[in-house]
PDB file of C-alpha atoms in Angstrom:
ATOM      1  CA  UNK U   1      -5.710  14.311 -18.091  1.00  0.00           C
ATOM      2  CA  UNK U   2      -6.047  18.237 -17.652  1.00  0.00           C
ATOM      3  CA  UNK U   3      -3.780  20.123 -15.995  1.00  0.00           C
ATOM      4  CA  UNK U   4      -7.508  21.811 -14.163  1.00  0.00           C
ATOM      5  CA  UNK U   5      -8.163  18.241 -13.089  1.00  0.00           C
ATOM      6  CA  UNK U   6      -4.637  17.636 -12.637  1.00  0.00           C
ATOM      7  CA  UNK U   7      -4.131  20.125  -9.504  1.00  0.00           C
ATOM      8  CA  UNK U   8      -8.033  19.714  -8.632  1.00  0.00           C
ATOM      9  CA  UNK U   9      -7.174  15.923  -7.602  1.00  0.00           C
ATOM     10  CA  UNK U  10      -3.615  17.152  -5.728  1.00  0.00           C
ATOM     11  CA  UNK U  11      -5.836  19.910  -3.757  1.00  0.00           C
ATOM     12  CA  UNK U  12      -8.498  18.058  -2.875  1.00  0.00           C
ATOM     13  CA  UNK U  13      -5.815  15.227  -1.662  1.00  0.00           C
ATOM     14  CA  UNK U  14      -3.865  17.816   0.048  1.00  0.00           C
ATOM     15  CA  UNK U  15      -6.541  19.356   1.644  1.00  0.00           C
ATOM     16  CA  UNK U  16      -8.336  15.885   2.924  1.00  0.00           C
ATOM     17  CA  UNK U  17      -5.534  13.601   3.539  1.00  0.00           C
ATOM     18  CA  UNK U  18      -2.373  16.460   4.196  1.00  0.00           C
ATOM     19  CA  UNK U  19      -0.447  14.834   1.828  1.00  0.00           C
ATOM     20  CA  UNK U  20       1.697  15.319  -2.094  1.00  0.00           C
ATOM     21  CA  UNK U  21       0.836  13.727  -4.443  1.00  0.00           C
ATOM     22  CA  UNK U  22       3.800  12.081  -5.985  1.00  0.00           C
ATOM     23  CA  UNK U  23       4.491  13.108 -10.158  1.00  0.00           C
ATOM     24  CA  UNK U  24       4.747   8.909 -10.791  1.00  0.00           C
ATOM     25  CA  UNK U  25       0.941   8.765 -10.023  1.00  0.00           C
ATOM     26  CA  UNK U  26      -0.035  11.438 -12.775  1.00  0.00           C
ATOM     27  CA  UNK U  27       2.082  10.034 -14.785  1.00  0.00           C
ATOM     28  CA  UNK U  28       0.220   6.554 -14.626  1.00  0.00           C
ATOM     29  CA  UNK U  29      -2.580   8.792 -14.432  1.00  0.00           C
ATOM     30  CA  UNK U  30      -2.087   9.455 -17.944  1.00  0.00           C
ATOM     31  CA  UNK U  31      -1.284   5.888 -18.945  1.00  0.00           C
ATOM     32  CA  UNK U  32      -4.568   4.310 -18.068  1.00  0.00           C
ATOM     33  CA  UNK U  33      -5.752   7.840 -19.661  1.00  0.00           C
ATOM     34  CA  UNK U  34      -4.485   6.505 -22.687  1.00  0.00           C
ATOM     35  CA  UNK U  35      -4.825   2.761 -22.884  1.00  0.00           C
ATOM     36  CA  UNK U  36      -6.998   1.509 -25.761  1.00  0.00           C
ATOM     37  CA  UNK U  37      -9.106  -0.556 -25.677  1.00  0.00           C
ATOM     38  CA  UNK U  38      -7.592  -4.013 -26.378  1.00  0.00           C
ATOM     39  CA  UNK U  39      -4.636  -3.270 -24.179  1.00  0.00           C
ATOM     40  CA  UNK U  40      -8.123  -1.559 -21.337  1.00  0.00           C
ATOM     41  CA  UNK U  41      -9.035  -5.202 -21.607  1.00  0.00           C
ATOM     42  CA  UNK U  42      -5.390  -6.267 -21.320  1.00  0.00           C
ATOM     43  CA  UNK U  43      -4.827  -4.629 -18.011  1.00  0.00           C
ATOM     44  CA  UNK U  44      -8.036  -6.786 -16.909  1.00  0.00           C
ATOM     45  CA  UNK U  45      -6.963  -9.588 -18.197  1.00  0.00           C
ATOM     46  CA  UNK U  46      -4.068  -9.225 -15.243  1.00  0.00           C
ATOM     47  CA  UNK U  47      -6.938  -8.280 -12.936  1.00  0.00           C
ATOM     48  CA  UNK U  48      -5.821  -5.034 -12.226  1.00  0.00           C
ATOM     49  CA  UNK U  49      -8.666  -2.201 -12.089  1.00  0.00           C
ATOM     50  CA  UNK U  50      -7.952   1.728 -10.583  1.00  0.00           C
ATOM     51  CA  UNK U  51      -9.643   2.341  -7.096  1.00  0.00           C
ATOM     52  CA  UNK U  52      -8.704   4.626  -4.019  1.00  0.00           C
ATOM     53  CA  UNK U  53      -7.420   7.750  -4.659  1.00  0.00           C
ATOM     54  CA  UNK U  54      -7.680   6.709  -8.217  1.00  0.00           C
ATOM     55  CA  UNK U  55     -10.759   7.256  -8.560  1.00  0.00           C
ATOM     56  CA  UNK U  56     -10.836  11.028  -7.958  1.00  0.00           C
ATOM     57  CA  UNK U  57      -9.649  11.602 -11.634  1.00  0.00           C
ATOM     58  CA  UNK U  58     -13.639  10.750 -11.988  1.00  0.00           C
ATOM     59  CA  UNK U  59     -14.559  13.388 -10.318  1.00  0.00           C
ATOM     60  CA  UNK U  60     -11.910  15.490  -7.293  1.00  0.00           C
ATOM     61  CA  UNK U  61     -15.103  16.951  -5.283  1.00  0.00           C
ATOM     62  CA  UNK U  62     -16.631  13.483  -4.946  1.00  0.00           C
ATOM     63  CA  UNK U  63     -18.397  13.630  -1.289  1.00  0.00           C
ATOM     64  CA  UNK U  64     -18.146  10.409   1.373  1.00  0.00           C
ATOM     65  CA  UNK U  65     -21.108   8.963   1.295  1.00  0.00           C
ATOM     66  CA  UNK U  66     -23.322   7.968   4.578  1.00  0.00           C
ATOM     67  CA  UNK U  67     -21.396  10.875   6.796  1.00  0.00           C
ATOM     68  CA  UNK U  68     -18.487   8.632   6.245  1.00  0.00           C
ATOM     69  CA  UNK U  69     -14.731  10.026   6.536  1.00  0.00           C
ATOM     70  CA  UNK U  70     -13.511  10.612   3.256  1.00  0.00           C
ATOM     71  CA  UNK U  71      -9.821   9.027   4.376  1.00  0.00           C
ATOM     72  CA  UNK U  72     -10.691   5.672   5.087  1.00  0.00           C
ATOM     73  CA  UNK U  73     -12.027   5.074   0.731  1.00  0.00           C
ATOM     74  CA  UNK U  74      -9.987   2.499  -0.527  1.00  0.00           C
ATOM     75  CA  UNK U  75      -8.840   1.531   3.381  1.00  0.00           C
ATOM     76  CA  UNK U  76      -9.195  -1.427   3.691  1.00  0.00           C
ATOM     77  CA  UNK U  77      -9.326  -3.254   7.116  1.00  0.00           C
ATOM     78  CA  UNK U  78      -5.406  -4.140   7.070  1.00  0.00           C
ATOM     79  CA  UNK U  79      -3.688  -1.121   5.818  1.00  0.00           C
ATOM     80  CA  UNK U  80      -1.456   1.190   7.429  1.00  0.00           C
ATOM     81  CA  UNK U  81      -2.277   5.125   7.422  1.00  0.00           C
ATOM     82  CA  UNK U  82       0.886   5.329   5.506  1.00  0.00           C
ATOM     83  CA  UNK U  83      -0.541   3.375   2.716  1.00  0.00           C
ATOM     84  CA  UNK U  84      -2.559   5.292   0.422  1.00  0.00           C
ATOM     85  CA  UNK U  85      -4.304   2.994  -2.592  1.00  0.00           C
ATOM     86  CA  UNK U  86      -4.597   3.337  -5.835  1.00  0.00           C
ATOM     87  CA  UNK U  87      -4.828   0.335  -7.643  1.00  0.00           C
ATOM     88  CA  UNK U  88      -6.926  -3.260  -6.918  1.00  0.00           C
ATOM     89  CA  UNK U  89      -4.909  -6.607  -7.919  1.00  0.00           C
ATOM     90  CA  UNK U  90      -7.542  -8.904  -8.489  1.00  0.00           C
ATOM     91  CA  UNK U  91      -6.997 -12.091  -6.393  1.00  0.00           C
ATOM     92  CA  UNK U  92      -7.026 -12.972  -2.929  1.00  0.00           C
ATOM     93  CA  UNK U  93      -7.073  -8.746  -1.948  1.00  0.00           C
ATOM     94  CA  UNK U  94      -4.696  -7.539  -3.327  1.00  0.00           C
ATOM     95  CA  UNK U  95      -4.060  -4.351  -3.733  1.00  0.00           C
ATOM     96  CA  UNK U  96      -1.132  -1.131  -4.168  1.00  0.00           C
ATOM     97  CA  UNK U  97      -1.043   1.953  -2.749  1.00  0.00           C
ATOM     98  CA  UNK U  98       1.340   5.046  -2.279  1.00  0.00           C
ATOM     99  CA  UNK U  99       3.018   5.330   0.712  1.00  0.00           C
ATOM    100  CA  UNK U 100       4.031   7.775   2.787  1.00  0.00           C
ATOM    101  CA  UNK U 101       6.269   6.963   6.638  1.00  0.00           C
ATOM    102  CA  UNK U 102       7.404  10.721   6.635  1.00  0.00           C
ATOM    103  CA  UNK U 103       3.202  12.003   6.311  1.00  0.00           C
ATOM    104  CA  UNK U 104       3.555  13.779   4.074  1.00  0.00           C
ATOM    105  CA  UNK U 105       5.423  12.808   0.821  1.00  0.00           C
ATOM    106  CA  UNK U 106       5.323   9.589  -1.239  1.00  0.00           C
ATOM    107  CA  UNK U 107       8.746   7.168  -0.244  1.00  0.00           C
ATOM    108  CA  UNK U 108       7.454   5.066  -3.171  1.00  0.00           C
ATOM    109  CA  UNK U 109       4.503   1.998  -3.962  1.00  0.00           C
ATOM    110  CA  UNK U 110       3.604  -0.548  -1.362  1.00  0.00           C
ATOM    111  CA  UNK U 111       1.446  -4.023  -1.925  1.00  0.00           C
ATOM    112  CA  UNK U 112       0.102  -6.346  -0.292  1.00  0.00           C
ATOM    113  CA  UNK U 113      -3.153  -9.620  -0.805  1.00  0.00           C
ATOM    114  CA  UNK U 114      -5.712  -8.737   2.451  1.00  0.00           C
ATOM    115  CA  UNK U 115      -6.957 -12.296   1.978  1.00  0.00           C
ATOM    116  CA  UNK U 116      -3.310 -13.636   2.400  1.00  0.00           C
ATOM    117  CA  UNK U 117      -0.836 -14.339   4.902  1.00  0.00           C
ATOM    118  CA  UNK U 118       1.599 -12.302   3.650  1.00  0.00           C
ATOM    119  CA  UNK U 119       3.547  -9.210   4.349  1.00  0.00           C
ATOM    120  CA  UNK U 120       4.145  -5.720   2.397  1.00  0.00           C
ATOM    121  CA  UNK U 121       6.029  -5.520  -0.190  1.00  0.00           C
ATOM    122  CA  UNK U 122       7.847  -2.550  -1.296  1.00  0.00           C
ATOM    123  CA  UNK U 123       9.761  -3.606  -3.670  1.00  0.00           C
ATOM    124  CA  UNK U 124       8.254  -1.411  -6.182  1.00  0.00           C
ATOM    125  CA  UNK U 125       9.232   2.522  -6.466  1.00  0.00           C
ATOM    126  CA  UNK U 126       6.575   3.794  -9.006  1.00  0.00           C
ATOM    127  CA  UNK U 127       3.017   3.022  -9.867  1.00  0.00           C
ATOM    128  CA  UNK U 128       4.057   1.998 -13.684  1.00  0.00           C
ATOM    129  CA  UNK U 129       6.735   0.133 -12.048  1.00  0.00           C
ATOM    130  CA  UNK U 130       3.307  -2.077 -10.357  1.00  0.00           C
ATOM    131  CA  UNK U 131       1.645  -2.822 -12.702  1.00  0.00           C
ATOM    132  CA  UNK U 132       4.632  -3.514 -15.622  1.00  0.00           C
ATOM    133  CA  UNK U 133       5.806  -6.412 -12.511  1.00  0.00           C
ATOM    134  CA  UNK U 134       2.018  -7.963 -12.585  1.00  0.00           C
ATOM    135  CA  UNK U 135       2.443  -7.906 -16.453  1.00  0.00           C
ATOM    136  CA  UNK U 136       5.500  -9.862 -16.631  1.00  0.00           C
ATOM    137  CA  UNK U 137       3.982 -12.215 -14.249  1.00  0.00           C
ATOM    138  CA  UNK U 138       1.250 -13.252 -16.660  1.00  0.00           C
ATOM    139  CA  UNK U 139       3.915 -13.483 -19.153  1.00  0.00           C
ATOM    140  CA  UNK U 140       5.996 -15.295 -17.111  1.00  0.00           C
ATOM    141  CA  UNK U 141       2.812 -17.573 -16.513  1.00  0.00           C
ATOM    142  CA  UNK U 142       2.777 -17.846 -20.488  1.00  0.00           C
ATOM    143  CA  UNK U 143       5.511 -18.933 -21.230  1.00  0.00           C
ATOM    144  CA  UNK U 144       5.020 -21.952 -18.817  1.00  0.00           C
ATOM    145  CA  UNK U 145       1.960 -23.570 -20.221  1.00  0.00           C
ATOM    146  CA  UNK U 146       2.179 -25.188 -23.023  1.00  0.00           C
ATOM    147  CA  UNK U 147      -0.979 -24.679 -24.780  1.00  0.00           C
ATOM    148  CA  UNK U 148      -1.212 -22.437 -28.066  1.00  0.00           C
ATOM    149  CA  UNK U 149      -4.700 -22.122 -28.280  1.00  0.00           C
ATOM    150  CA  UNK U 150      -6.738 -19.230 -30.167  1.00  0.00           C
ATOM    151  CA  UNK U 151      -7.239 -17.601 -26.507  1.00  0.00           C
ATOM    152  CA  UNK U 152      -3.485 -17.980 -25.550  1.00  0.00           C
ATOM    153  CA  UNK U 153      -2.623 -16.708 -28.305  1.00  0.00           C
ATOM    154  CA  UNK U 154      -4.950 -13.096 -28.139  1.00  0.00           C
ATOM    155  CA  UNK U 155      -4.099 -13.016 -24.104  1.00  0.00           C
ATOM    156  CA  UNK U 156      -0.258 -12.641 -25.590  1.00  0.00           C
ATOM    157  CA  UNK U 157      -1.113 -10.581 -27.984  1.00  0.00           C
ATOM    158  CA  UNK U 158      -2.933  -8.109 -25.613  1.00  0.00           C
ATOM    159  CA  UNK U 159      -0.546  -8.101 -23.252  1.00  0.00           C
ATOM    160  CA  UNK U 160       2.120  -6.837 -25.363  1.00  0.00           C
ATOM    161  CA  UNK U 161      -0.069  -3.920 -26.685  1.00  0.00           C
ATOM    162  CA  UNK U 162      -0.299  -3.385 -22.621  1.00  0.00           C
ATOM    163  CA  UNK U 163       3.855  -3.568 -22.442  1.00  0.00           C
ATOM    164  CA  UNK U 164       4.170  -1.806 -25.132  1.00  0.00           C
ATOM    165  CA  UNK U 165       1.882   1.146 -23.940  1.00  0.00           C
ATOM    166  CA  UNK U 166       3.149   0.872 -20.324  1.00  0.00           C
ATOM    167  CA  UNK U 167       6.826   1.302 -21.598  1.00  0.00           C
ATOM    168  CA  UNK U 168       5.683   4.651 -23.793  1.00  0.00           C
ATOM    169  CA  UNK U 169       4.979   6.160 -19.938  1.00  0.00           C
ATOM    170  CA  UNK U 170       8.145   4.009 -18.605  1.00  0.00           C
ATOM    171  CA  UNK U 171      10.102   1.502 -17.387  1.00  0.00           C
ATOM    172  CA  UNK U 172      11.535   1.604 -21.166  1.00  0.00           C
ATOM    173  CA  UNK U 173      15.053   0.930 -20.214  1.00  0.00           C
ATOM    174  CA  UNK U 174      13.395  -2.465 -18.683  1.00  0.00           C
ATOM    175  CA  UNK U 175      14.039  -4.561 -21.432  1.00  0.00           C
ATOM    176  CA  UNK U 176      13.755  -7.885 -19.512  1.00  0.00           C
ATOM    177  CA  UNK U 177      10.362  -9.440 -19.784  1.00  0.00           C
ATOM    178  CA  UNK U 178       8.773 -12.618 -18.388  1.00  0.00           C
ATOM    179  CA  UNK U 179      11.162 -14.692 -15.649  1.00  0.00           C
ATOM    180  CA  UNK U 180      13.808 -12.579 -16.510  1.00  0.00           C
ATOM    181  CA  UNK U 181      12.332  -9.180 -15.685  1.00  0.00           C
ATOM    182  CA  UNK U 182      10.909 -10.618 -11.944  1.00  0.00           C
ATOM    183  CA  UNK U 183      14.907 -12.353 -11.779  1.00  0.00           C
ATOM    184  CA  UNK U 184      15.722  -8.936 -12.152  1.00  0.00           C
ATOM    185  CA  UNK U 185      13.799  -7.088  -9.842  1.00  0.00           C
ATOM    186  CA  UNK U 186      11.499  -8.655  -8.027  1.00  0.00           C
ATOM    187  CA  UNK U 187      12.938 -11.713  -6.196  1.00  0.00           C
ATOM    188  CA  UNK U 188      16.561 -10.203  -4.871  1.00  0.00           C
ATOM    189  CA  UNK U 189      16.961  -9.431  -1.800  1.00  0.00           C
ATOM    190  CA  UNK U 190      16.453  -5.891  -0.500  1.00  0.00           C
ATOM    191  CA  UNK U 191      18.500  -4.169   1.593  1.00  0.00           C
ATOM    192  CA  UNK U 192      18.697  -3.710   4.886  1.00  0.00           C
ATOM    193  CA  UNK U 193      17.450  -0.514   5.533  1.00  0.00           C
ATOM    194  CA  UNK U 194      18.728   1.015   8.490  1.00  0.00           C
ATOM    195  CA  UNK U 195      15.929   4.614   8.566  1.00  0.00           C
ATOM    196  CA  UNK U 196      13.805   2.096   9.455  1.00  0.00           C
ATOM    197  CA  UNK U 197      13.055  -0.593  12.353  1.00  0.00           C
ATOM    198  CA  UNK U 198      11.276  -3.920  11.658  1.00  0.00           C
ATOM    199  CA  UNK U 199       7.579  -4.249  12.124  1.00  0.00           C
ATOM    200  CA  UNK U 200       4.874  -6.740  11.931  1.00  0.00           C
ATOM    201  CA  UNK U 201       3.552  -5.852   8.605  1.00  0.00           C
ATOM    202  CA  UNK U 202       6.260  -6.271   6.841  1.00  0.00           C
ATOM    203  CA  UNK U 203       6.316  -2.771   5.886  1.00  0.00           C
ATOM    204  CA  UNK U 204       8.659  -1.509   8.574  1.00  0.00           C
ATOM    205  CA  UNK U 205       8.677   1.861  10.664  1.00  0.00           C
ATOM    206  CA  UNK U 206      10.582   4.694   9.783  1.00  0.00           C
ATOM    207  CA  UNK U 207      11.639   6.070  12.874  1.00  0.00           C
ATOM    208  CA  UNK U 208      14.928   6.458  15.357  1.00  0.00           C
ATOM    209  CA  UNK U 209      15.286   5.218  19.013  1.00  0.00           C
ATOM    210  CA  UNK U 210      14.459   2.782  21.325  1.00  0.00           C
ATOM    211  CA  UNK U 211      12.286  -0.077  20.896  1.00  0.00           C
ATOM    212  CA  UNK U 212      11.021  -2.640  23.591  1.00  0.00           C
ATOM    213  CA  UNK U 213      13.201  -5.360  21.802  1.00  0.00           C
ATOM    214  CA  UNK U 214      16.050  -3.905  20.007  1.00  0.00           C
ATOM    215  CA  UNK U 215      14.176  -4.262  17.169  1.00  0.00           C
ATOM    216  CA  UNK U 216      16.687  -5.068  13.095  1.00  0.00           C
ATOM    217  CA  UNK U 217      16.446  -2.372  10.987  1.00  0.00           C
ATOM    218  CA  UNK U 218      13.949  -3.182   8.251  1.00  0.00           C
ATOM    219  CA  UNK U 219      15.217  -6.703   6.030  1.00  0.00           C
ATOM    220  CA  UNK U 220      17.126  -7.448   8.675  1.00  0.00           C
ATOM    221  CA  UNK U 221      15.073  -9.620  10.527  1.00  0.00           C
ATOM    222  CA  UNK U 222      15.043 -13.435  10.117  1.00  0.00           C
ATOM    223  CA  UNK U 223      10.808 -12.881   9.800  1.00  0.00           C
ATOM    224  CA  UNK U 224       9.452 -15.741  11.166  1.00  0.00           C
ATOM    225  CA  UNK U 225      11.418 -15.670  14.739  1.00  0.00           C
ATOM    226  CA  UNK U 226      10.054 -12.267  14.582  1.00  0.00           C
ATOM    227  CA  UNK U 227       6.698 -12.641  13.826  1.00  0.00           C
ATOM    228  CA  UNK U 228       6.979 -16.265  16.250  1.00  0.00           C
ATOM    229  CA  UNK U 229       7.607 -13.509  19.606  1.00  0.00           C
ATOM    230  CA  UNK U 230       5.384 -10.766  18.545  1.00  0.00           C
ATOM    231  CA  UNK U 231       2.343 -12.736  18.315  1.00  0.00           C
ATOM    232  CA  UNK U 232       2.747 -14.451  21.945  1.00  0.00           C
ATOM    233  CA  UNK U 233       3.730 -10.959  23.339  1.00  0.00           C
ATOM    234  CA  UNK U 234       0.563  -9.883  21.506  1.00  0.00           C
ATOM    235  CA  UNK U 235      -1.671 -12.768  22.328  1.00  0.00           C
ATOM    236  CA  UNK U 236      -0.057 -12.513  25.976  1.00  0.00           C
ATOM    237  CA  UNK U 237      -2.826  -9.827  27.551  1.00  0.00           C
ATOM    238  CA  UNK U 238      -0.221  -8.668  31.102  1.00  0.00           C
ATOM    239  CA  UNK U 239       2.819  -8.271  28.161  1.00  0.00           C
ATOM    240  CA  UNK U 240       0.461  -6.305  25.771  1.00  0.00           C
ATOM    241  CA  UNK U 241      -0.370  -4.061  28.963  1.00  0.00           C
ATOM    242  CA  UNK U 242       2.971  -3.904  29.778  1.00  0.00           C
ATOM    243  CA  UNK U 243       4.287  -3.422  26.320  1.00  0.00           C
ATOM    244  CA  UNK U 244       1.194  -0.902  25.783  1.00  0.00           C
ATOM    245  CA  UNK U 245       2.107   1.559  29.034  1.00  0.00           C
ATOM    246  CA  UNK U 246       5.701   1.491  28.346  1.00  0.00           C
ATOM    247  CA  UNK U 247       5.480   2.676  24.768  1.00  0.00           C
ATOM    248  CA  UNK U 248       3.212   6.033  25.954  1.00  0.00           C
ATOM    249  CA  UNK U 249       5.979   6.459  28.807  1.00  0.00           C
ATOM    250  CA  UNK U 250       8.250   6.561  25.737  1.00  0.00           C
ATOM    251  CA  UNK U 251       6.410   8.729  24.111  1.00  0.00           C
ATOM    252  CA  UNK U 252       5.892  11.167  26.517  1.00  0.00           C
ATOM    253  CA  UNK U 253       9.282  11.641  27.811  1.00  0.00           C
ATOM    254  CA  UNK U 254      10.138  12.261  23.813  1.00  0.00           C
ATOM    255  CA  UNK U 255      11.327   8.841  22.014  1.00  0.00           C
ATOM    256  CA  UNK U 256       8.498   7.865  20.004  1.00  0.00           C
ATOM    257  CA  UNK U 257       9.697   4.378  18.348  1.00  0.00           C
ATOM    258  CA  UNK U 258       8.445   1.990  20.155  1.00  0.00           C
ATOM    259  CA  UNK U 259       5.426   3.496  20.258  1.00  0.00           C
ATOM    260  CA  UNK U 260       4.760   3.275  16.298  1.00  0.00           C
ATOM    261  CA  UNK U 261       6.717   0.222  16.204  1.00  0.00           C
ATOM    262  CA  UNK U 262       4.022  -1.558  18.756  1.00  0.00           C
ATOM    263  CA  UNK U 263       0.697  -0.053  17.313  1.00  0.00           C
ATOM    264  CA  UNK U 264       1.774  -0.702  13.178  1.00  0.00           C
ATOM    265  CA  UNK U 265       1.655  -4.528  15.127  1.00  0.00           C
ATOM    266  CA  UNK U 266      -1.364  -4.435  16.627  1.00  0.00           C
ATOM    267  CA  UNK U 267      -3.255  -2.642  14.036  1.00  0.00           C
ATOM    268  CA  UNK U 268      -2.203  -5.480  11.360  1.00  0.00           C
ATOM    269  CA  UNK U 269      -2.804  -7.954  14.351  1.00  0.00           C
ATOM    270  CA  UNK U 270      -6.356  -6.522  15.332  1.00  0.00           C
ATOM    271  CA  UNK U 271      -7.850  -9.343  14.030  1.00  0.00           C
ATOM    272  CA  UNK U 272     -11.340  -8.117  14.371  1.00  0.00           C
ATOM    273  CA  UNK U 273     -10.518  -7.645  18.211  1.00  0.00           C
ATOM    274  CA  UNK U 274     -11.946  -4.008  19.504  1.00  0.00           C
ATOM    275  CA  UNK U 275      -9.411  -4.453  22.199  1.00  0.00           C
ATOM    276  CA  UNK U 276      -6.514  -4.669  19.867  1.00  0.00           C
ATOM    277  CA  UNK U 277      -8.187  -1.981  17.692  1.00  0.00           C
ATOM    278  CA  UNK U 278      -8.283   0.503  20.284  1.00  0.00           C
ATOM    279  CA  UNK U 279      -4.686   0.407  21.771  1.00  0.00           C
ATOM    280  CA  UNK U 280      -3.083   0.669  18.454  1.00  0.00           C
ATOM    281  CA  UNK U 281      -5.386   3.769  17.365  1.00  0.00           C
ATOM    282  CA  UNK U 282      -4.469   5.381  21.024  1.00  0.00           C
ATOM    283  CA  UNK U 283      -0.532   4.050  20.480  1.00  0.00           C
ATOM    284  CA  UNK U 284      -0.646   5.402  16.438  1.00  0.00           C
ATOM    285  CA  UNK U 285      -1.930   8.706  16.901  1.00  0.00           C
ATOM    286  CA  UNK U 286       0.686   9.403  20.041  1.00  0.00           C
ATOM    287  CA  UNK U 287       3.445   8.388  18.219  1.00  0.00           C
ATOM    288  CA  UNK U 288       2.088  10.393  14.561  1.00  0.00           C
ATOM    289  CA  UNK U 289       2.007  13.025  17.362  1.00  0.00           C
ATOM    290  CA  UNK U 290       5.432  13.243  19.180  1.00  0.00           C
ATOM    291  CA  UNK U 291       6.913  12.932  15.194  1.00  0.00           C
ATOM    292  CA  UNK U 292       4.709  15.863  13.775  1.00  0.00           C
ATOM    293  CA  UNK U 293       3.307  13.402  11.687  1.00  0.00           C
ATOM    294  CA  UNK U 294      -0.221  15.397  11.794  1.00  0.00           C
ATOM    295  CA  UNK U 295      -1.576  13.764   8.167  1.00  0.00           C
ATOM    296  CA  UNK U 296      -1.200  10.090   9.401  1.00  0.00           C
ATOM    297  CA  UNK U 297      -2.378  10.914  13.148  1.00  0.00           C
ATOM    298  CA  UNK U 298      -5.587  11.865  11.450  1.00  0.00           C
ATOM    299  CA  UNK U 299      -5.735   8.561   9.081  1.00  0.00           C
ATOM    300  CA  UNK U 300      -4.882   6.235  11.869  1.00  0.00           C
ATOM    301  CA  UNK U 301      -7.714   7.616  13.700  1.00  0.00           C
ATOM    302  CA  UNK U 302     -10.670   7.826  11.321  1.00  0.00           C
ATOM    303  CA  UNK U 303      -9.302   4.234  10.414  1.00  0.00           C
ATOM    304  CA  UNK U 304     -10.368   3.196  13.636  1.00  0.00           C
ATOM    305  CA  UNK U 305     -13.515   5.096  13.545  1.00  0.00           C
ATOM    306  CA  UNK U 306     -14.576   3.068   9.926  1.00  0.00           C
ATOM    307  CA  UNK U 307     -13.069  -0.373  10.499  1.00  0.00           C
ATOM    308  CA  UNK U 308     -15.893  -2.425  10.526  1.00  0.00           C
ATOM    309  CA  UNK U 309     -16.541  -0.847   6.847  1.00  0.00           C
ATOM    310  CA  UNK U 310     -18.102  -3.660   4.645  1.00  0.00           C
ATOM    311  CA  UNK U 311     -16.786  -2.447   1.461  1.00  0.00           C
ATOM    312  CA  UNK U 312     -13.854   0.550   1.165  1.00  0.00           C
ATOM    313  CA  UNK U 313     -15.729   2.480  -1.223  1.00  0.00           C
ATOM    314  CA  UNK U 314     -16.834   5.537   0.326  1.00  0.00           C
ATOM    315  CA  UNK U 315     -16.615   8.515  -2.342  1.00  0.00           C
ATOM    316  CA  UNK U 316     -19.644   8.933  -4.747  1.00  0.00           C
ATOM    317  CA  UNK U 317     -18.181  10.378  -7.796  1.00  0.00           C
ATOM    318  CA  UNK U 318     -20.657  12.167  -9.818  1.00  0.00           C
ATOM    319  CA  UNK U 319     -21.287  10.938 -13.939  1.00  0.00           C
ATOM    320  CA  UNK U 320     -18.813  10.410 -16.018  1.00  0.00           C
TER     321      UNK U 320
END
């Protein structure tokens, strides 16, 4: 990757999204550029393919199609405004995004499956850590596979080449492989995060202030009980109307916490309901404005306008 290309991508994201791309993202791009054909095939073997914001390395000036907003490129229906997609994961709509909950700087990597019932996973700190986790899960599956045929052996060889390429750019300190890697880095319960508040999507919201339910810190809630309670609120039209009104009142009075968390919950649980979509957008735009996070407010508004898109490819890159 040439310096000019790097600068052009960074400038495009800063201009159109209002966000700063982190150094680990550029390391990830360099890793992709350096892959030989067998390692690149291995990346496909495990279902990973660059997408979203990574597409800008092909053409930093790529315009959006059909007059759409560039900020919805790679943006899936349930993606919170804090989520900036850069990698597709293959099965069940798994995809990965840079996570921007302060409205400007990246706080790590998030992922979830659009076709699954699970929430957002924020275990990985960098794109390379996310790729390594997927690779080692596949290695664990090979370890559990009793077959020893030629195809399995070739697959294992390609994965080994991919691991060698990856550790040349990052995660070399992680000497564990397969199940041991998952046990060391993926399966441990994350500690309570007192800077963030529990949200229905599992990602947590970076905000201080009071919430109607006195929500616990991120990673400290009983997820099942919290989800049961919040879906009951969202399914009750009168209760939801009261929550929405109270959230906007608090936000106007200088406490945007309830507007942010309720907006995030409604965005996640919209399920194609136009009323919920509209309430979510109103709350989120108000909360981000109060929190001085204009980039996220812009993304929330753009996403609301385009949530019905049948596909997430919006930018049209020029010839490679």
